[in-house]
CSV table of C-alpha atoms in Angstrom, one decimal:
chain,number,residue,atom,x,y,z
A,1,MET,CA,-44.8,19.8,57.6
A,2,ARG,CA,-41.4,21.4,57.9
A,3,LYS,CA,-38.7,19.6,59.8
A,4,GLN,CA,-37.1,21.3,62.8
A,5,ILE,CA,-33.4,20.8,63.6
A,6,ASN,CA,-31.3,23.4,65.4
A,7,ILE,CA,-28.3,24.4,63.2
A,8,LYS,CA,-26.0,23.6,66.1
A,9,ASP,CA,-27.2,20.0,66.2
A,10,ALA,CA,-26.7,19.7,62.5
A,11,VAL,CA,-23.2,21.0,62.6
A,12,GLN,CA,-22.3,18.8,65.6
A,13,TYR,CA,-23.6,15.7,63.7
A,14,VAL,CA,-21.4,16.5,60.7
A,15,ILE,CA,-18.4,17.1,62.9
A,16,ASN,CA,-18.7,13.8,64.8
A,17,ALA,CA,-20.6,11.3,62.4
A,18,GLU,CA,-18.7,8.3,61.2
A,19,GLU,CA,-20.4,8.7,57.8
A,20,ARG,CA,-18.7,11.9,56.5
A,21,SER,CA,-20.7,14.8,55.0
A,22,THR,CA,-19.9,18.4,54.3
A,23,LEU,CA,-22.6,21.2,54.6
A,24,LEU,CA,-23.0,23.7,51.9
A,25,GLY,CA,-23.5,27.4,52.5
A,26,ILE,CA,-25.0,29.1,49.4
A,27,GLY,CA,-25.3,32.8,48.5
A,28,PRO,CA,-28.9,33.8,47.8
A,29,MET,CA,-28.1,35.3,44.4
A,30,SER,CA,-31.6,35.5,43.0
A,31,GLU,CA,-35.2,34.4,43.4
A,32,ASN,CA,-34.6,31.7,40.8
A,33,PHE,CA,-31.8,30.3,42.9
A,34,LEU,CA,-33.9,30.3,46.0
A,35,ARG,CA,-36.4,28.1,44.1
A,36,ALA,CA,-33.7,25.9,42.7
A,37,SER,CA,-32.1,25.2,46.0
A,38,LEU,CA,-35.4,24.7,47.9
A,39,GLU,CA,-36.5,22.2,45.2
A,40,SER,CA,-33.2,20.4,45.4
A,41,SER,CA,-33.3,20.3,49.2
A,42,LYS,CA,-36.8,18.9,49.2
A,43,GLU,CA,-36.1,16.3,46.6
A,44,LYS,CA,-32.7,15.1,48.0
A,45,ASP,CA,-33.4,15.5,51.8
A,46,TYR,CA,-30.7,17.8,53.0
A,47,PRO,CA,-30.5,21.1,55.0
A,48,LEU,CA,-29.8,24.4,53.3
A,49,MET,CA,-27.7,27.3,54.7
A,50,TYR,CA,-28.4,30.6,53.0
A,51,ILE,CA,-25.4,32.8,53.6
A,52,ALA,CA,-26.4,36.4,52.9
A,53,SER,CA,-23.7,39.1,52.8
A,54,ARG,CA,-24.6,42.6,53.9
A,55,ASN,CA,-24.4,43.8,50.3
A,56,GLN,CA,-26.9,41.1,49.3
A,57,VAL,CA,-29.5,41.5,52.0
A,58,ASP,CA,-29.6,44.2,54.7
A,59,SER,CA,-31.8,46.8,56.4
A,60,TYR,CA,-33.3,49.5,54.2
A,61,GLU,CA,-31.7,52.0,56.6
A,62,PHE,CA,-28.4,51.0,54.8
A,63,GLY,CA,-29.9,50.8,51.3
A,64,GLY,CA,-31.2,47.2,51.3
A,65,GLY,CA,-29.5,44.6,49.2
A,66,TYR,CA,-29.0,43.9,45.5
A,67,VAL,CA,-30.8,40.5,45.8
A,68,PHE,CA,-34.3,41.6,44.7
A,69,ASN,CA,-33.8,44.8,46.7
A,70,ALA,CA,-34.4,42.9,49.9
A,71,ASP,CA,-34.0,43.6,53.6
A,72,GLN,CA,-34.0,40.8,56.1
A,73,LYS,CA,-37.9,40.7,56.3
A,74,VAL,CA,-38.5,40.7,52.6
A,75,PHE,CA,-35.7,38.1,52.1
A,76,LYS,CA,-37.4,35.7,54.5
A,77,GLU,CA,-40.8,36.4,53.0
A,78,HIS,CA,-39.6,35.5,49.5
A,79,ILE,CA,-38.2,32.2,50.8
A,80,GLU,CA,-41.4,31.4,52.8
A,81,ALA,CA,-43.6,32.1,49.7
A,82,ILE,CA,-41.6,29.6,47.6
A,83,CYS,CA,-41.7,27.1,50.5
A,84,GLU,CA,-45.5,27.3,50.5
A,85,GLU,CA,-45.8,27.1,46.8
A,86,ILE,CA,-43.7,23.9,46.5
A,87,ASP,CA,-44.8,22.4,49.8
A,88,TYR,CA,-41.3,22.5,51.1
A,89,ASP,CA,-40.8,20.0,54.0
A,90,ASN,CA,-37.1,20.1,54.8
A,91,ILE,CA,-34.9,22.6,56.6
A,92,TYR,CA,-33.3,25.9,55.7
A,93,TYR,CA,-31.2,28.2,57.9
A,94,LEU,CA,-30.9,31.9,57.5
A,95,CYS,CA,-27.2,32.8,57.9
A,96,ARG,CA,-25.4,36.2,57.9
A,97,ASP,CA,-22.2,35.9,55.9
A,98,HIS,CA,-19.4,38.5,56.7
A,99,GLY,CA,-21.5,40.5,59.1
A,100,GLY,CA,-19.7,43.3,61.0
A,101,PRO,CA,-18.2,46.7,60.6
A,102,TRP,CA,-17.2,48.0,57.1
A,103,GLN,CA,-18.8,45.0,55.4
A,104,ARG,CA,-21.0,47.1,53.2
A,105,ASP,CA,-19.0,48.6,50.3
A,106,LYS,CA,-20.2,52.1,51.1
A,107,GLU,CA,-19.0,51.9,54.7
A,108,ARG,CA,-15.6,50.7,53.6
A,109,ASN,CA,-15.3,53.3,50.8
A,110,ASP,CA,-16.3,56.1,53.2
A,111,LYS,CA,-13.6,54.9,55.6
A,112,LEU,CA,-16.0,55.2,58.6
A,113,PRO,CA,-14.3,55.5,62.0
A,114,GLU,CA,-14.4,52.3,64.1
A,115,ALA,CA,-17.1,53.5,66.6
A,116,GLU,CA,-19.5,54.4,63.8
A,117,ALA,CA,-18.8,51.3,61.8
A,118,MET,CA,-19.4,49.1,64.8
A,119,GLU,CA,-22.7,50.8,65.6
A,120,LEU,CA,-24.0,50.2,62.1
A,121,ALA,CA,-22.9,46.6,62.3
A,122,LYS,CA,-24.8,46.2,65.5
A,123,LYS,CA,-28.0,47.7,63.9
A,124,SER,CA,-27.6,45.2,61.0
A,125,TYR,CA,-27.2,42.3,63.4
A,126,LYS,CA,-30.2,43.4,65.4
A,127,ALA,CA,-32.4,43.3,62.2
A,128,ASP,CA,-31.0,39.8,61.5
A,129,ILE,CA,-31.9,38.6,65.0
A,130,LEU,CA,-35.4,40.1,64.9
A,131,ASN,CA,-36.1,38.4,61.6
A,132,GLY,CA,-35.1,34.9,62.8
A,133,PHE,CA,-31.6,34.4,61.5
A,134,ASP,CA,-30.0,31.2,62.8
A,135,LEU,CA,-26.3,31.9,62.3
A,136,LEU,CA,-24.3,35.1,62.4
A,137,HIS,CA,-20.8,35.4,60.9
A,138,ILE,CA,-18.9,37.8,63.1
A,139,ASP,CA,-16.2,39.3,60.8
A,140,PRO,CA,-14.6,42.6,62.0
A,141,THR,CA,-11.6,42.5,59.8
A,142,LYS,CA,-12.5,44.7,56.9
A,143,ASP,CA,-10.9,47.7,58.5
A,144,PRO,CA,-10.2,50.3,55.8
A,145,ALA,CA,-7.3,51.7,57.8
A,146,GLU,CA,-5.6,48.3,57.8
A,147,MET,CA,-6.4,47.0,54.3
A,148,LEU,CA,-2.7,46.5,53.3
A,149,LYS,CA,-1.6,44.7,56.4
A,150,VAL,CA,-2.8,42.0,58.8
A,151,VAL,CA,-5.4,43.4,61.3
A,152,ASP,CA,-4.0,42.9,64.8
A,153,ILE,CA,-5.4,39.7,66.3
A,154,ASP,CA,-6.1,41.4,69.6
A,155,VAL,CA,-8.3,43.9,67.8
A,156,VAL,CA,-10.1,41.1,65.9
A,157,PHE,CA,-10.7,39.3,69.2
A,158,ARG,CA,-11.9,42.4,71.0
A,159,ARG,CA,-14.4,43.3,68.3
A,160,THR,CA,-15.6,39.7,68.0
A,161,ILE,CA,-16.4,39.5,71.7
A,162,GLU,CA,-18.1,42.9,71.7
A,163,LEU,CA,-20.3,42.0,68.7
A,164,ILE,CA,-21.4,38.6,70.0
A,165,GLU,CA,-22.1,40.0,73.5
A,166,TYR,CA,-24.3,42.7,71.8
A,167,CYS,CA,-26.2,40.1,69.8
A,168,GLU,CA,-26.9,38.1,72.9
A,169,GLU,CA,-28.1,41.2,74.7
A,170,VAL,CA,-30.6,41.8,71.8
A,171,ARG,CA,-31.8,38.2,71.9
A,172,LYS,CA,-32.5,38.5,75.6
A,173,GLU,CA,-34.0,42.0,75.4
A,174,TYR,CA,-36.6,40.8,72.9
A,175,GLY,CA,-37.3,37.5,74.6
A,176,ILE,CA,-36.1,35.3,71.7
A,177,GLU,CA,-35.7,31.8,73.2
A,178,LYS,CA,-34.1,30.3,70.1
A,179,GLU,CA,-30.3,30.2,70.5
A,180,ILE,CA,-28.4,32.1,67.9
A,181,GLN,CA,-25.3,30.4,66.6
A,182,TYR,CA,-22.1,32.1,65.6
A,183,GLU,CA,-19.3,31.8,63.0
A,184,VAL,CA,-16.0,33.6,63.6
A,185,GLY,CA,-12.8,34.2,61.7
A,186,THR,CA,-12.3,35.1,58.1
A,187,GLU,CA,-10.7,33.7,54.9
A,188,GLU,CA,-9.2,37.0,54.0
A,189,THR,CA,-5.4,37.1,54.1
A,190,ALA,CA,-5.5,40.3,56.0
A,191,GLY,CA,-7.8,38.8,58.7
A,192,GLY,CA,-5.0,37.7,60.9
A,193,LEU,CA,-5.9,34.0,61.1
A,194,THR,CA,-3.9,32.6,58.2
A,195,SER,CA,-1.3,30.6,60.1
A,196,MET,CA,-2.0,27.4,62.1
A,197,ASP,CA,-0.8,28.9,65.4
A,198,ARG,CA,-2.9,32.1,65.0
A,199,TYR,CA,-5.9,29.9,64.0
A,200,GLU,CA,-5.7,27.7,67.0
A,201,GLY,CA,-4.7,30.6,69.3
A,202,PHE,CA,-7.8,32.5,68.3
A,203,ILE,CA,-10.1,29.5,68.8
A,204,LYS,CA,-8.5,28.9,72.2
A,205,ARG,CA,-9.0,32.5,73.3
A,206,VAL,CA,-12.7,32.5,72.3
A,207,LYS,CA,-13.2,29.2,74.1
A,208,GLU,CA,-11.5,30.3,77.2
A,209,TYR,CA,-13.7,33.4,77.2
A,210,ALA,CA,-16.9,31.3,76.6
A,211,ASP,CA,-15.9,29.0,79.5
A,212,THR,CA,-15.5,31.9,81.9
A,213,HIS,CA,-18.5,33.9,80.9
A,214,GLU,CA,-21.8,32.1,81.5
A,215,ASN,CA,-23.9,33.8,78.9
A,216,PHE,CA,-21.4,33.8,76.1
A,217,PRO,CA,-22.0,31.0,73.5
A,218,MET,CA,-19.1,29.2,71.9
A,219,PRO,CA,-19.3,29.6,68.1
A,220,ILE,CA,-20.1,26.6,66.0
A,221,PHE,CA,-17.9,27.5,63.0
A,222,ILE,CA,-14.3,28.8,62.7
A,223,VAL,CA,-13.4,30.0,59.2
A,224,GLY,CA,-10.1,28.7,57.9
A,225,GLN,CA,-8.0,29.5,54.8
A,226,THR,CA,-7.8,26.2,52.8
A,227,GLY,CA,-6.0,27.9,49.8
A,228,THR,CA,-9.2,28.7,47.8
A,229,LEU,CA,-9.4,32.1,46.0
A,230,THR,CA,-12.2,33.1,43.7
A,231,ARG,CA,-11.3,35.5,40.8
A,232,LEU,CA,-13.1,36.0,37.5
A,233,THR,CA,-15.2,32.9,37.0
A,234,LYS,CA,-12.7,30.4,38.3
A,235,ASN,CA,-10.9,29.4,41.4
A,236,VAL,CA,-7.3,30.7,41.1
A,237,GLY,CA,-6.2,29.5,44.5
A,238,HIS,CA,-4.3,26.4,45.4
A,239,PHE,CA,-6.3,24.1,47.6
A,240,ASN,CA,-4.0,22.8,50.3
A,241,TYR,CA,-4.9,19.2,51.4
A,242,ASP,CA,-2.5,19.2,54.3
A,243,ASN,CA,-3.5,22.5,55.7
A,244,SER,CA,-7.2,21.7,55.3
A,245,GLU,CA,-6.9,18.5,57.2
A,246,GLU,CA,-4.9,20.2,60.0
A,247,LEU,CA,-7.4,23.1,60.2
A,248,ALA,CA,-10.3,20.6,60.5
A,249,ARG,CA,-8.4,18.7,63.2
A,250,ILE,CA,-7.7,21.8,65.3
A,251,ALA,CA,-11.3,23.0,65.0
A,252,LYS,CA,-12.7,19.6,66.0
A,253,LYS,CA,-10.4,19.6,69.0
A,254,TYR,CA,-12.3,22.6,70.3
A,255,GLY,CA,-15.7,21.2,69.3
A,256,VAL,CA,-16.3,23.5,66.4
A,257,GLY,CA,-16.5,23.0,62.6
A,258,LEU,CA,-14.1,24.2,60.0
A,259,LYS,CA,-15.9,26.6,57.6
A,260,GLU,CA,-14.3,27.1,54.2
A,261,HIS,CA,-15.1,30.2,52.1
A,262,ASN,CA,-14.5,30.9,48.4
A,263,GLY,CA,-15.4,27.4,47.3
A,264,ASP,CA,-16.7,28.5,43.9
A,265,TYR,CA,-15.6,26.7,40.7
A,266,LEU,CA,-13.7,23.9,42.5
A,267,SER,CA,-13.2,20.7,40.5
A,268,GLU,CA,-15.1,17.6,41.6
A,269,ASP,CA,-11.9,15.9,42.8
A,270,LYS,CA,-11.3,18.7,45.2
A,271,LEU,CA,-14.9,18.7,46.3
A,272,LEU,CA,-14.7,15.0,47.0
A,273,ALA,CA,-11.6,15.6,49.1
A,274,HIS,CA,-13.6,17.6,51.6
A,275,LEU,CA,-15.1,14.4,53.1
A,276,PRO,CA,-11.8,12.6,54.1
A,277,LEU,CA,-10.3,15.9,55.1
A,278,GLY,CA,-13.1,16.6,57.6
A,279,ILE,CA,-14.1,20.0,56.3
A,280,THR,CA,-17.5,20.7,58.0
A,281,ALA,CA,-18.9,23.3,55.6
A,282,MET,CA,-18.1,25.2,52.5
A,283,ASN,CA,-19.5,28.5,51.1
A,284,VAL,CA,-20.3,29.1,47.4
A,285,ALA,CA,-22.0,32.2,46.1
A,286,PRO,CA,-20.8,34.0,42.8
A,287,ALA,CA,-20.6,30.7,40.9
A,288,PHE,CA,-24.4,30.4,41.1
A,289,GLY,CA,-24.8,33.9,39.8
A,290,THR,CA,-22.5,33.2,36.9
A,291,ILE,CA,-24.5,30.1,35.9
A,292,GLU,CA,-27.8,32.0,36.0
A,293,THR,CA,-26.3,34.8,33.8
A,294,GLN,CA,-25.0,32.3,31.3
A,295,ALA,CA,-28.4,30.6,31.2
A,296,LEU,CA,-30.0,34.0,30.5
A,297,LEU,CA,-27.6,34.7,27.7
A,298,THR,CA,-28.3,31.2,26.2
A,299,LEU,CA,-32.0,32.0,26.3
A,300,GLU,CA,-31.4,35.3,24.6
A,301,LYS,CA,-29.6,33.5,21.8
A,302,THR,CA,-32.6,31.3,21.3
A,303,GLU,CA,-34.9,34.4,21.3
A,304,ALA,CA,-32.7,36.1,18.7
A,305,LYS,CA,-32.8,33.1,16.4
A,306,PHE,CA,-36.6,32.9,16.5
A,307,ALA,CA,-36.7,36.7,15.9
A,308,GLU,CA,-34.7,36.0,12.7
A,309,LEU,CA,-37.3,33.4,11.7
A,310,GLY,CA,-40.1,35.9,12.3
A,311,GLU,CA,-41.7,34.0,15.1
A,312,ILE,CA,-40.8,36.7,17.7
A,313,LYS,CA,-41.8,40.2,16.6
A,314,GLU,CA,-40.1,42.4,19.3
A,315,PRO,CA,-37.1,40.6,20.8
A,316,SER,CA,-35.7,41.8,24.1
A,317,ASN,CA,-32.5,43.9,24.3
A,318,LEU,CA,-31.2,41.9,27.3
A,319,LYS,CA,-27.7,41.2,26.1
A,320,GLU,CA,-26.9,44.9,25.5
A,321,VAL,CA,-28.6,46.1,28.7
A,322,ILE,CA,-27.2,43.5,31.1
A,323,THR,CA,-23.7,43.9,29.6
A,324,HIS,CA,-23.8,47.7,30.1
A,325,ALA,CA,-25.2,47.4,33.6
A,326,SER,CA,-22.5,44.8,34.5
A,327,ILE,CA,-19.6,46.9,33.2
A,328,TYR,CA,-20.8,50.1,34.9
A,329,SER,CA,-21.8,48.3,38.2
A,330,MET,CA,-18.0,48.4,38.9
A,331,LYS,CA,-18.5,45.2,41.0
A,332,TRP,CA,-15.8,43.5,38.9
A,333,LYS,CA,-13.1,45.4,40.8
A,334,LYS,CA,-13.4,42.7,43.6
A,335,TRP,CA,-13.0,39.8,41.2
A,336,LEU,CA,-10.6,40.7,38.5
A,337,THR,CA,-7.0,39.5,37.9
A,338,ASP,CA,-4.3,41.8,36.6
A,339,GLU,CA,-4.4,40.5,33.0
A,340,VAL,CA,-7.9,42.0,32.4
A,341,ASP,CA,-7.6,45.5,31.1
A,342,MET,CA,-10.5,47.7,32.3
A,343,SER,CA,-8.8,51.1,31.7
A,344,ASN,CA,-11.3,52.1,29.0
A,345,LEU,CA,-14.8,50.9,29.7
A,346,GLU,CA,-16.0,52.3,26.4
A,347,ALA,CA,-13.6,50.2,24.3
A,348,LEU,CA,-13.8,46.7,25.8
A,349,ASP,CA,-13.5,43.9,23.3
A,350,ASP,CA,-16.4,41.4,23.0
A,351,ALA,CA,-14.6,38.7,24.9
A,352,THR,CA,-13.8,40.9,27.9
A,353,ALA,CA,-17.3,42.4,27.9
A,354,LEU,CA,-18.8,38.9,28.0
A,355,GLN,CA,-16.4,37.9,30.8
A,356,ILE,CA,-17.5,40.9,32.9
A,357,THR,CA,-21.2,40.2,32.2
A,358,GLU,CA,-20.9,36.5,33.3
A,359,LEU,CA,-19.0,37.7,36.4
A,360,CYS,CA,-21.2,40.5,37.4
A,361,GLY,CA,-24.6,39.9,35.8
A,362,HIS,CA,-26.2,38.7,39.0
A,363,TYR,CA,-25.6,42.1,40.7
A,364,THR,CA,-27.9,43.7,38.1
A,365,PHE,CA,-30.9,41.3,38.0
A,366,SER,CA,-33.0,43.7,40.1
A,367,LYS,CA,-32.1,46.8,38.3
A,368,PRO,CA,-35.3,48.1,36.6
A,369,GLU,CA,-33.8,48.2,33.1
A,370,VAL,CA,-32.4,44.7,33.4
A,371,GLU,CA,-35.5,43.3,35.0
A,372,ALA,CA,-37.7,44.7,32.3
A,373,GLU,CA,-35.6,43.0,29.6
A,374,ILE,CA,-35.6,39.7,31.4
A,375,ASN,CA,-39.4,39.8,31.7
A,376,LYS,CA,-39.7,40.6,28.0
A,377,LEU,CA,-37.4,37.7,27.2
A,378,MET,CA,-39.4,35.3,29.3
A,379,ALA,CA,-42.7,36.4,27.7
A,380,ASN,CA,-41.2,36.0,24.2
A,381,LEU,CA,-40.0,32.5,25.0
A,382,LYS,CA,-43.3,31.6,26.4
A,383,SER,CA,-44.9,32.5,23.1
A,384,ILE,CA,-42.8,29.9,21.4
A,385,ASN,CA,-43.4,27.2,24.1
A,386,ILE,CA,-40.2,27.6,26.0
A,387,ASN,CA,-40.3,28.0,29.8
A,388,GLY,CA,-37.3,30.2,30.4
A,389,GLN,CA,-37.5,30.2,34.2
A,390,ARG,CA,-37.7,26.5,34.3
A,391,TYR,CA,-34.6,26.2,32.2
A,392,ILE,CA,-32.7,28.6,34.5
A,393,VAL,CA,-33.9,26.8,37.7
A,394,ASP,CA,-32.9,23.4,36.3
A,395,LYS,CA,-29.4,24.7,35.3
A,396,LEU,CA,-28.9,25.9,38.8
A,397,LYS,CA,-30.1,22.6,40.2
A,398,GLU,CA,-27.5,20.8,38.1
A,399,GLU,CA,-24.8,22.8,40.0
A,400,MET,CA,-26.4,22.1,43.3
A,401,ASP,CA,-26.5,18.4,42.4
A,402,LYS,CA,-22.7,18.4,41.9
A,403,HIS,CA,-22.2,19.5,45.5
A,404,VAL,CA,-24.9,17.2,46.9
A,405,ARG,CA,-23.2,14.3,45.2
A,406,CYS,CA,-19.6,15.2,46.2
A,407,PHE,CA,-20.5,16.2,49.8
A,408,ASN,CA,-22.7,13.2,50.5
A,409,MET,CA,-25.6,15.4,51.4
A,410,GLN,CA,-28.4,13.3,50.0
A,411,GLY,CA,-30.4,12.0,52.9
A,412,LEU,CA,-28.5,14.1,55.4
A,413,THR,CA,-31.5,15.6,57.1
A,414,SER,CA,-32.9,12.1,57.9
A,415,ARG,CA,-29.5,10.9,59.1
A,416,ILE,CA,-29.3,13.9,61.5
A,417,GLU,CA,-32.9,13.3,62.7
A,418,LYS,CA,-32.2,9.6,63.4
A,419,ALA,CA,-29.0,10.5,65.4
A,420,ILE,CA,-30.9,13.0,67.5
A,421,GLN,CA,-33.7,10.6,68.3
A,422,LYS,CA,-31.3,8.0,69.6
């Protein structure tokens, strides 16, 4: 039987408990990763937060998402199917990461006017709500007209209030009794919340609004910039211990948790530091995609060797197909640093092509041509007694285990339950 704990209660426990823990928000990069994370959560007794961006999971009206071509309903059904298969008995939360206007690449590239972008954001949030999402990140800072400068904090506040009020109206209109929780702010340097005074000022304004408007809920998370920055397959930022501790202190002062984004590829000493610094939660997404792509390429090497030995007659063409799809996905534009030369896609050296594949492979898993080669690879490996999916799932669980260990998450669900029952 599945456990039931409201995400607000879980966050409040982490904020106030003497025994420190940090929650982990994870990007649902693939079906393999859903399985790996649910197995890990069941085995080690901690709650999961699936943080789906609009590019990953969204209504089919907007084109769906690149994660197994899912909208909100299909996404939830995939999770539930795995839960039933493994007899999952813990807790997972469906969370919207970076919801809001211009948060789909197409909307930003089309430079939609604010009114239209806000309307599309509301439709996306409505689908989230009707499909049982627990937490909605309200991020109205991806304004294409303001990309090269800080978005005015008054504009961020106005849009934030409008979107939360809309979501609450939808909840009431459809008779949804479960409270929806909210996350506000952004880690983007153009988001307007990068300094301590702006950070606290924004929380204070939102709290004052919540205190004076009866049906307006106070968010449970405020996003803060701790210095992390994900580029390529590493964290190129400079994690700031002093700033992180101060951001956490300010957030706790207003009864909310500090949420850190861009936590991919951090070293274990920095992960361990999250406990004494009081960081309530951290998001990780592309790192898990990189690990799965690397695992696939390792399996492809094994397949190629046994093809040489004559034990596999028709090897897959996965490496070539996923490399081509990754390069021409153009998704690398978000993650590259200046030293990577992508001026001629037809003439990339092998090292650069591999780097781009490891970086962007997860965006292509559901493309028919890539999916076909993955399926062929798995069938070939099965013929020589290798369970390729199990290898991938276990590699992903290894990465999850690192965060469980450093964030003191093992047994966290039981600790929260015990505190609630007191």
